[in-house]
Amino acid sequence: MLRYDSTSSSAGSSSGSLSSSSSSSKPPQQDIDGLLAGAGYKVRSSELRQVAQRLERLETAMGNSPADFSQLASDAILYNPSDLVCWVDSLLTEFAEPPPTCSSDFIVDPVNNQTVVNSAWTTAEPHTPQVHQNITYDEQQSLDNQLTVVTAMEEDSGIRLVHMLMTCAECVQSGDLSLATSLIGDMQGLLTHVNTVCGIGKVAGHFIDALSRRIFQGMGGGSVNGGSAFENEILHHHFYEACPYLKFAHFTANQAILEAFDGHDCVHVVDFNLMHGLQWPALIQALALRPGGPPLLRLTGIGPPSPDGRDSLREIGLRLAELARSVNVRFAFRGVAASRLEDVKPWMLQVNPKEAVAVNSIMQLHRLLGSEQTRNSPIDTVLSWIRGLNPKIMTVVEQEANHNQPGFLDRFTEALYYYSTMFDSLEACRVQPEKALAEIYIQREIGNVVSCEGSARVERHEPLAKWRRRLSGAGFRALHLGSNAFKQASMLLTLFSAEGYSVEENEGCLSLGWHSRPLIAASAWQAVPAWDNHMSSS
Amino acid sequence: MAGSNEVNLNECKTVVPLNTWVLISSFKLAYNLLRRPDGTFNRHLAEFLDRKVPANLNPVDGVFSFDVLIDRATGLLCRIYRPATAEEPEPNIVELEKPVVGDVVPVIIFFHGGSFAHSSANSAIYDTLCRRLVGICKAVVVSVNYRRAPENRYPCAYDDGWTAFKWVNSRSWLQSQKDSKVHIYLAGDSSGGNIAHHVAARAVESGIDVLGNILLNPMFGGQERTESEMRLDGKYFVTLRDRDWYWRAFLPEGENRDHPACNPFGPNGRSLEGIKFPKSLVVVAGLDLIQDWQLAYVEGLRKAGKEVKLLYMEQATIGFYLLPNNNHFHTVMDEISEFVGSDC
C-alpha cells in the first residue's frame, strides 16, 4: 500500500514561472512547532495534543505485550517518520484497538496556541525569544543554502590543489582568463605531487581538464558530451556495474512500480531512458511471481536514434521480450527514438486509457531544465503531458546535488565536493574495466557541469527539495517510499557494495550516499486528481 | 518495582513541556520497536526512523559544519562544527581546515548519546546540540560518529573515541595560539558521557592533557539495584529493563554490570587517585532512574581528589537538554559556558 503525502499543500503561485516562490503565506506551515522541526519532526502545534494522546494509547498497548512489539515492528511497513501524526497513526492501526472517544486531558490556549497549564502539561517556559518557538518552517531557505562536504584527511598538497582550483574557478567567473590559464599550468604541475588514489586528488585532474576546456574551447562543449549514443550506453552499463547508484535507482523505482501496479491487469511502463534496459528484467521477474499472476506488461523505451541503420531500442526490446516469454509474462515493447526528451510527444507513447501507467525517469528530468526559467519551458511541457497521462506512478531518481546554480563558482564548488565523494566511493570497486569506464562516465558529467553552458549544459542537477517544490507545483503529490523499501535497499547495499554506503529516509523519499553525503535521491509521485481551473497552463 | 513494565503516564506529563513529552515519547516508542528480546537490534528500522541532517558548509546562525573521514578502515566519521568569523562569513572549501584564530580556542570532542545503540553524529537532535555548544562556548566542536552496539560491543566505542581524540590532538589547525596546543574538552550525554570518561582516562594515561569533562546524564550502572532505579523505574520515560538491555548489548558477552566500563568506581573499577584526571562538570537529572550511579561516579571522583562540579537538576528528566524550552536547559548551558570559559 503506497502512502500519500498528506501534509503537502498544493504549492506554487498562479504565475506561470516555476521559479517564483509562493508569495502567499501558508497557514499550515506557520503553525509548525519550531523546536520539533529542529529535531527533524514536522508537527503542527495545534496537533501536538492529538499526537500526545495517540502516543499514550500506543504506550498502553505496548505495556501489555512488549516482546511482541519488536516482532510486529519487523513486519510493519512504516512511512515518513518526519510526519509524526501519520507515523503514530500507522503504528496505532498496526498495534492498537481503535480508541473510545476520550475526554481531553490537554487543552490548547486558543489565543496563541500554547499549551495551557492544567493537570496535564506545564507551559513551555518562555525563556527563549518567542520567535524560535513557532518559526516558519521555510524549507526553501534551508535547502537553497546547503553545501555538504565530506573530506578525508588530505595532505598539504591536496589542500593547495583545492585552493588553486577554487581560485581558478573564481577567475573564470570574473573573466580573468589569463590568471586562470596560468593557474591551470600550475595545477597540472602540482598534480604530479598529489596522491591521486583517493579523495580530492583523484578527481582534481578531471576538474582541471574541464576548467581548461572551458577556458580554451569555449562553452559549446560539444566534444565533452560527445561520444555516440552507443558509447554512452557502454559507459552507463559499466557505471551500473561498478557502483550501486543505478542499482539502487532501479531497485527502488521497481519496488514502487510493483506496488502501484498491484491489482491491475494491464500495465504500461514508460522508460525515459532505456539504455540497455537494465532496470526491467527484475521488474518482469517480480511481476511473473506476483500472487494472482502477472499482468500484461507493455514497455515503451525512449532513447536516442541509432545511426548506421541499427535499431538498438528494438534490440533491447527483443531481449526483454525473450526474458518475459521465459517467465510467462505477456509482454509488448515499443521503442521511441528521440534525441531529446522534450521532442517526445505523448501520442508517441500510445497509452491506452485502460492501462495502469508508470512513468520512469532515472536522471532525465534535469536535462529538461534549460538555462532560462520561462513559461512553458521543456520541463513544464513534459511534466504537463505526464500529468495528462494520469500515471499510477511516476518514479523519479535524480542526482542529489545543486549543479544548476547560476553562479559558476558556486556550481563548481558544489560539483567538486559531489564528484570527489562519488569518486571516493568508486575506490571500493575492484573490477576492471568497469571501474575505469565508470570513471569516464562520471568524468563526462563533470565536463558538462563545468565546461558547458546554455543548451549544451544538460547536467543540470537539482536537489530533492527543489524537485519536490517543482513537482508539487506541477500538480503531483508524493507517494511515500516506506521502511520496507528502505530495508531492502540497505540489504542490497550490503550484498553488493563496500562499507561506507548508506541509505537515508527523507520525508518519504530515499537517498543513497557515501559516508553521510547523499548522492542520489529516489522519489515516487502521482498526479493530483483535482486541478483548479485557473492553474492549468495554456 | 524492578523490571516492571508498567508505565505511569501521568507523572512525566506534569514535568515537561508538551513538545518535549512528544519528542521523548516518540523516541521511547521507536526504541521499543527496535530492541528485540533476544538481544538483537533492528538496525535497518533504526536508521530509517532516525532523523538526520547533512553537514552544511554554509553558516547557519553563525555555525558551519563538515564531515571528515578520519579512519577509512572503520569508516569513522566526525562532524566538525566551526564558528563563521566576521572576516570569512561565508567559508569556501579552503576554509575547512583554516587555523583557528585566538589565544585560546576550546575544542570540544562530543560523543552523542543513545545508550551505545542509537543515534549518530548526524542525528538532527545532536546536530542541533553541537551547534549550540559552538555558540555558547566559542568553541570548535568535533562530534564523533562512533560504532554502536550490539553490532560493535565494548571496546569499539572507546577505541573510536580514542582515534578521534588523537586525530584532534594532532591537528595543527586546531591549536590555540597561546601555546600551540589543542585545548581539548570531552563532552557527551548518556552513553556519550560514559565514553568521555573512558577516553579521558586513556588520554591522561598517555600523557595528553584534557582540560575538562562535561558529562550530561552520563550512562553508568552496576549489578546492584539502587534506590533511585527502583523508585523511578518506568516513571519518566525510562525503564530498568531497557537499561539492562543496553548494557547487555554493549558489554562483552558474559560480563555483568560491574564491568569497569559500566561501573568505573565499582568492585572491578580503579581509583583515579594520583592520576591527573581533568576537572569534571557532571549534570544529573533528578528524575533519571540511574542517578544513584551518576552520583556514585561523582563521589568516586571526589574521593580520588579530583575536581568535580555536580549540577543536580531536581525536576529534570532525561533529554531535557535537547530542546531549549525549560529552565534546566538554560542553567546547564550557562554552566557549560563558564566551565569552558574559565580557562580562557
mmCIF file of N, CA and C in Angstrom, chain A residues 371-444:
data_model
loop_
_atom_site.group_PDB
_atom_site.id
_atom_site.type_symbol
_atom_site.label_atom_id
_atom_site.label_comp_id
_atom_site.label_asym_id
_atom_site.label_seq_id
_atom_site.Cartn_x
_atom_site.Cartn_y
_atom_site.Cartn_z
ATOM 1 N N SER A 371 18.467 26.786 -19.409
ATOM 2 C CA SER A 371 19.079 27.886 -18.679
ATOM 3 C C SER A 371 18.111 28.970 -18.274
ATOM 4 N N GLU A 372 17.023 29.099 -19.002
ATOM 5 C CA GLU A 372 16.099 30.153 -18.588
ATOM 6 C C GLU A 372 14.804 29.564 -18.062
ATOM 7 N N GLN A 373 14.337 30.134 -17.004
ATOM 8 C CA GLN A 373 13.066 29.687 -16.453
ATOM 9 C C GLN A 373 11.960 30.467 -17.126
ATOM 10 N N THR A 374 11.514 29.992 -18.238
ATOM 11 C CA THR A 374 10.439 30.714 -18.925
ATOM 12 C C THR A 374 9.158 29.908 -18.818
ATOM 13 N N ARG A 375 8.117 30.558 -19.137
ATOM 14 C CA ARG A 375 6.835 29.865 -19.185
ATOM 15 C C ARG A 375 6.924 28.806 -20.260
ATOM 16 N N ASN A 376 6.349 27.643 -19.994
ATOM 17 C CA ASN A 376 6.368 26.559 -20.977
ATOM 18 C C ASN A 376 7.764 26.148 -21.392
ATOM 19 N N SER A 377 8.677 26.158 -20.429
ATOM 20 C CA SER A 377 9.988 25.601 -20.693
ATOM 21 C C SER A 377 9.800 24.090 -20.818
ATOM 22 N N PRO A 378 10.798 23.423 -21.392
ATOM 23 C CA PRO A 378 10.651 21.987 -21.635
ATOM 24 C C PRO A 378 10.164 21.208 -20.412
ATOM 25 N N ILE A 379 10.648 21.559 -19.228
ATOM 26 C CA ILE A 379 10.245 20.789 -18.055
ATOM 27 C C ILE A 379 8.745 20.936 -17.807
ATOM 28 N N ASP A 380 8.255 22.142 -17.981
ATOM 29 C CA ASP A 380 6.819 22.370 -17.781
ATOM 30 C C ASP A 380 6.002 21.567 -18.773
ATOM 31 N N THR A 381 6.449 21.619 -20.037
ATOM 32 C CA THR A 381 5.729 20.901 -21.082
ATOM 33 C C THR A 381 5.664 19.411 -20.800
ATOM 34 N N VAL A 382 6.829 18.861 -20.470
ATOM 35 C CA VAL A 382 6.878 17.418 -20.252
ATOM 36 C C VAL A 382 6.079 17.017 -19.023
ATOM 37 N N LEU A 383 6.252 17.757 -17.926
ATOM 38 C CA LEU A 383 5.502 17.424 -16.712
ATOM 39 C C LEU A 383 4.001 17.515 -16.973
ATOM 40 N N SER A 384 3.650 18.476 -17.794
ATOM 41 C CA SER A 384 2.242 18.644 -18.101
ATOM 42 C C SER A 384 1.681 17.458 -18.874
ATOM 43 N N TRP A 385 2.414 16.970 -19.873
ATOM 44 C CA TRP A 385 1.829 15.833 -20.588
ATOM 45 C C TRP A 385 1.921 14.538 -19.775
ATOM 46 N N ILE A 386 2.904 14.471 -18.880
ATOM 47 C CA ILE A 386 2.934 13.304 -17.997
ATOM 48 C C ILE A 386 1.667 13.290 -17.153
ATOM 49 N N ARG A 387 1.341 14.438 -16.634
ATOM 50 C CA ARG A 387 0.125 14.563 -15.832
ATOM 51 C C ARG A 387 -1.100 14.161 -16.636
ATOM 52 N N GLY A 388 -1.041 14.558 -17.896
ATOM 53 C CA GLY A 388 -2.155 14.242 -18.783
ATOM 54 C C GLY A 388 -2.351 12.744 -18.975
ATOM 55 N N LEU A 389 -1.277 11.996 -18.838
ATOM 56 C CA LEU A 389 -1.389 10.543 -18.967
ATOM 57 C C LEU A 389 -2.030 9.929 -17.736
ATOM 58 N N ASN A 390 -2.145 10.719 -16.673
ATOM 59 C CA ASN A 390 -2.642 10.241 -15.388
ATOM 60 C C ASN A 390 -1.976 8.930 -14.953
ATOM 61 N N PRO A 391 -0.669 8.944 -14.807
ATOM 62 C CA PRO A 391 0.021 7.713 -14.451
ATOM 63 C C PRO A 391 -0.310 7.291 -13.028
ATOM 64 N N LYS A 392 -0.280 5.998 -12.820
ATOM 65 C CA LYS A 392 -0.474 5.483 -11.471
ATOM 66 C C LYS A 392 0.712 5.884 -10.601
ATOM 67 N N ILE A 393 1.844 6.013 -11.239
ATOM 68 C CA ILE A 393 3.042 6.396 -10.509
ATOM 69 C C ILE A 393 4.065 6.975 -11.461
ATOM 70 N N MET A 394 4.807 7.945 -10.951
ATOM 71 C CA MET A 394 5.965 8.437 -11.682
ATOM 72 C C MET A 394 7.146 8.294 -10.758
ATOM 73 N N THR A 395 8.104 7.502 -11.172
ATOM 74 C CA THR A 395 9.290 7.329 -10.330
ATOM 75 C C THR A 395 10.373 8.264 -10.846
ATOM 76 N N VAL A 396 10.955 8.999 -9.906
ATOM 77 C CA VAL A 396 11.961 9.994 -10.265
ATOM 78 C C VAL A 396 13.222 9.742 -9.454
ATOM 79 N N VAL A 397 14.323 9.557 -10.149
ATOM 80 C CA VAL A 397 15.604 9.463 -9.459
ATOM 81 C C VAL A 397 16.501 10.546 -10.024
ATOM 82 N N GLU A 398 17.122 11.281 -9.152
ATOM 83 C CA GLU A 398 17.980 12.377 -9.597
ATOM 84 C C GLU A 398 19.230 12.447 -8.733
ATOM 85 N N GLN A 399 20.285 13.017 -9.297
ATOM 86 C CA GLN A 399 21.485 13.282 -8.506
ATOM 87 C C GLN A 399 21.124 14.278 -7.411
ATOM 88 N N GLU A 400 21.598 13.989 -6.235
ATOM 89 C CA GLU A 400 21.276 14.869 -5.106
ATOM 90 C C GLU A 400 22.359 15.945 -5.009
ATOM 91 N N ALA A 401 22.229 16.942 -5.852
ATOM 92 C CA ALA A 401 23.271 17.963 -5.942
ATOM 93 C C ALA A 401 22.677 19.238 -6.489
ATOM 94 N N ASN A 402 23.340 20.328 -6.203
ATOM 95 C CA ASN A 402 22.872 21.622 -6.670
ATOM 96 C C ASN A 402 23.791 22.119 -7.781
ATOM 97 N N HIS A 403 23.701 21.469 -8.926
ATOM 98 C CA HIS A 403 24.600 21.795 -10.042
ATOM 99 C C HIS A 403 23.943 22.684 -11.072
ATOM 100 N N ASN A 404 22.856 23.327 -10.692
ATOM 101 C CA ASN A 404 22.215 24.203 -11.668
ATOM 102 C C ASN A 404 22.165 25.637 -11.169
ATOM 103 N N GLN A 405 23.066 25.961 -10.271
ATOM 104 C CA GLN A 405 23.083 27.328 -9.762
ATOM 105 C C GLN A 405 23.613 28.250 -10.848
ATOM 106 N N PRO A 406 23.087 29.468 -10.904
ATOM 107 C CA PRO A 406 23.531 30.369 -11.964
ATOM 108 C C PRO A 406 24.999 30.788 -11.814
ATOM 109 N N GLY A 407 25.455 30.938 -10.590
ATOM 110 C CA GLY A 407 26.832 31.386 -10.402
ATOM 111 C C GLY A 407 27.812 30.254 -10.645
ATOM 112 N N PHE A 408 28.819 30.505 -11.476
ATOM 113 C CA PHE A 408 29.743 29.444 -11.842
ATOM 114 C C PHE A 408 30.530 28.922 -10.640
ATOM 115 N N LEU A 409 31.010 29.824 -9.807
ATOM 116 C CA LEU A 409 31.847 29.397 -8.691
ATOM 117 C C LEU A 409 31.087 28.494 -7.723
ATOM 118 N N ASP A 410 29.836 28.875 -7.460
ATOM 119 C CA ASP A 410 29.006 28.054 -6.565
ATOM 120 C C ASP A 410 28.810 26.662 -7.131
ATOM 121 N N ARG A 411 28.530 26.637 -8.418
ATOM 122 C CA ARG A 411 28.302 25.363 -9.104
ATOM 123 C C ARG A 411 29.567 24.523 -9.062
ATOM 124 N N PHE A 412 30.683 25.169 -9.332
ATOM 125 C CA PHE A 412 31.965 24.484 -9.361
ATOM 126 C C PHE A 412 32.297 23.883 -8.007
ATOM 127 N N THR A 413 32.079 24.681 -6.968
ATOM 128 C CA THR A 413 32.356 24.219 -5.608
ATOM 129 C C THR A 413 31.518 23.006 -5.256
ATOM 130 N N GLU A 414 30.246 23.120 -5.527
ATOM 131 C CA GLU A 414 29.338 22.017 -5.219
ATOM 132 C C GLU A 414 29.753 20.759 -5.963
ATOM 133 N N ALA A 415 30.070 20.946 -7.250
ATOM 134 C CA ALA A 415 30.447 19.808 -8.082
ATOM 135 C C ALA A 415 31.738 19.171 -7.589
ATOM 136 N N LEU A 416 32.665 20.006 -7.164
ATOM 137 C CA LEU A 416 33.943 19.473 -6.687
ATOM 138 C C LEU A 416 33.716 18.534 -5.527
ATOM 139 N N TYR A 417 32.866 18.924 -4.599
ATOM 140 C CA TYR A 417 32.606 18.066 -3.458
ATOM 141 C C TYR A 417 31.757 16.868 -3.813
ATOM 142 N N TYR A 418 30.786 17.097 -4.664
ATOM 143 C CA TYR A 418 29.910 15.996 -5.047
ATOM 144 C C TYR A 418 30.711 14.893 -5.726
ATOM 145 N N TYR A 419 31.462 15.280 -6.741
ATOM 146 C CA TYR A 419 32.159 14.257 -7.518
ATOM 147 C C TYR A 419 33.364 13.665 -6.791
ATOM 148 N N SER A 420 33.972 14.426 -5.907
ATOM 149 C CA SER A 420 35.078 13.813 -5.168
ATOM 150 C C SER A 420 34.528 12.755 -4.227
ATOM 151 N N THR A 421 33.322 13.010 -3.688
ATOM 152 C CA THR A 421 32.695 11.988 -2.850
ATOM 153 C C THR A 421 32.348 10.763 -3.688
ATOM 154 N N MET A 422 31.818 11.012 -4.875
ATOM 155 C CA MET A 422 31.434 9.895 -5.735
ATOM 156 C C MET A 422 32.665 9.088 -6.167
ATOM 157 N N PHE A 423 33.722 9.776 -6.518
ATOM 158 C CA PHE A 423 34.942 9.076 -6.893
ATOM 159 C C PHE A 423 35.493 8.285 -5.728
ATOM 160 N N ASP A 424 35.411 8.876 -4.569
ATOM 161 C CA ASP A 424 35.896 8.183 -3.375
ATOM 162 C C ASP A 424 35.158 6.855 -3.212
ATOM 163 N N SER A 425 33.848 6.900 -3.440
ATOM 164 C CA SER A 425 33.062 5.676 -3.273
ATOM 165 C C SER A 425 33.449 4.643 -4.326
ATOM 166 N N LEU A 426 33.860 5.139 -5.472
ATOM 167 C CA LEU A 426 34.222 4.235 -6.561
ATOM 168 C C LEU A 426 35.501 3.472 -6.264
ATOM 169 N N GLU A 427 36.283 4.025 -5.338
ATOM 170 C CA GLU A 427 37.531 3.365 -4.984
ATOM 171 C C GLU A 427 37.318 1.948 -4.511
ATOM 172 N N ALA A 428 36.130 1.727 -3.919
ATOM 173 C CA ALA A 428 35.854 0.410 -3.363
ATOM 174 C C ALA A 428 35.682 -0.640 -4.461
ATOM 175 N N CYS A 429 35.440 -0.195 -5.676
ATOM 176 C CA CYS A 429 35.220 -1.137 -6.770
ATOM 177 C C CYS A 429 36.535 -1.779 -7.185
ATOM 178 N N ARG A 430 36.521 -3.080 -7.290
ATOM 179 C CA ARG A 430 37.770 -3.779 -7.609
ATOM 180 C C ARG A 430 37.781 -4.326 -9.019
ATOM 181 N N VAL A 431 36.643 -4.240 -9.705
ATOM 182 C CA VAL A 431 36.607 -4.890 -11.019
ATOM 183 C C VAL A 431 36.945 -3.920 -12.145
ATOM 184 N N GLN A 432 37.754 -4.406 -13.029
ATOM 185 C CA GLN A 432 38.079 -3.660 -14.233
ATOM 186 C C GLN A 432 37.537 -4.431 -15.418
ATOM 187 N N PRO A 433 37.191 -3.833 -16.557
ATOM 188 C CA PRO A 433 37.317 -2.403 -16.816
ATOM 189 C C PRO A 433 36.152 -1.580 -16.292
ATOM 190 N N GLU A 434 35.264 -2.214 -15.495
ATOM 191 C CA GLU A 434 34.080 -1.477 -15.030
ATOM 192 C C GLU A 434 34.473 -0.175 -14.356
ATOM 193 N N LYS A 435 35.458 -0.280 -13.474
ATOM 194 C CA LYS A 435 35.824 0.898 -12.701
ATOM 195 C C LYS A 435 36.336 2.021 -13.592
ATOM 196 N N ALA A 436 37.233 1.671 -14.504
ATOM 197 C CA ALA A 436 37.822 2.704 -15.369
ATOM 198 C C ALA A 436 36.774 3.363 -16.238
ATOM 199 N N LEU A 437 35.869 2.545 -16.773
ATOM 200 C CA LEU A 437 34.839 3.106 -17.644
ATOM 201 C C LEU A 437 33.816 3.901 -16.853
ATOM 202 N N ALA A 438 33.545 3.451 -15.635
ATOM 203 C CA ALA A 438 32.637 4.214 -14.777
ATOM 204 C C ALA A 438 33.222 5.591 -14.498
ATOM 205 N N GLU A 439 34.532 5.623 -14.322
ATOM 206 C CA GLU A 439 35.181 6.912 -14.073
ATOM 207 C C GLU A 439 35.059 7.836 -15.275
ATOM 208 N N ILE A 440 35.136 7.255 -16.441
ATOM 209 C CA ILE A 440 34.979 8.089 -17.642
ATOM 210 C C ILE A 440 33.548 8.609 -17.727
ATOM 211 N N TYR A 441 32.621 7.752 -17.372
ATOM 212 C CA TYR A 441 31.208 8.151 -17.360
ATOM 213 C C TYR A 441 31.018 9.380 -16.470
ATOM 214 N N ILE A 442 31.582 9.306 -15.276
ATOM 215 C CA ILE A 442 31.443 10.410 -14.330
ATOM 216 C C ILE A 442 32.206 11.631 -14.825
ATOM 217 N N GLN A 443 33.348 11.369 -15.399
ATOM 218 C CA GLN A 443 34.176 12.447 -15.914
ATOM 219 C C GLN A 443 33.408 13.270 -16.942
ATOM 220 N N ARG A 444 32.627 12.592 -17.767
ATOM 221 C CA ARG A 444 31.849 13.307 -18.788
ATOM 222 C C ARG A 444 30.808 14.205 -18.149
#
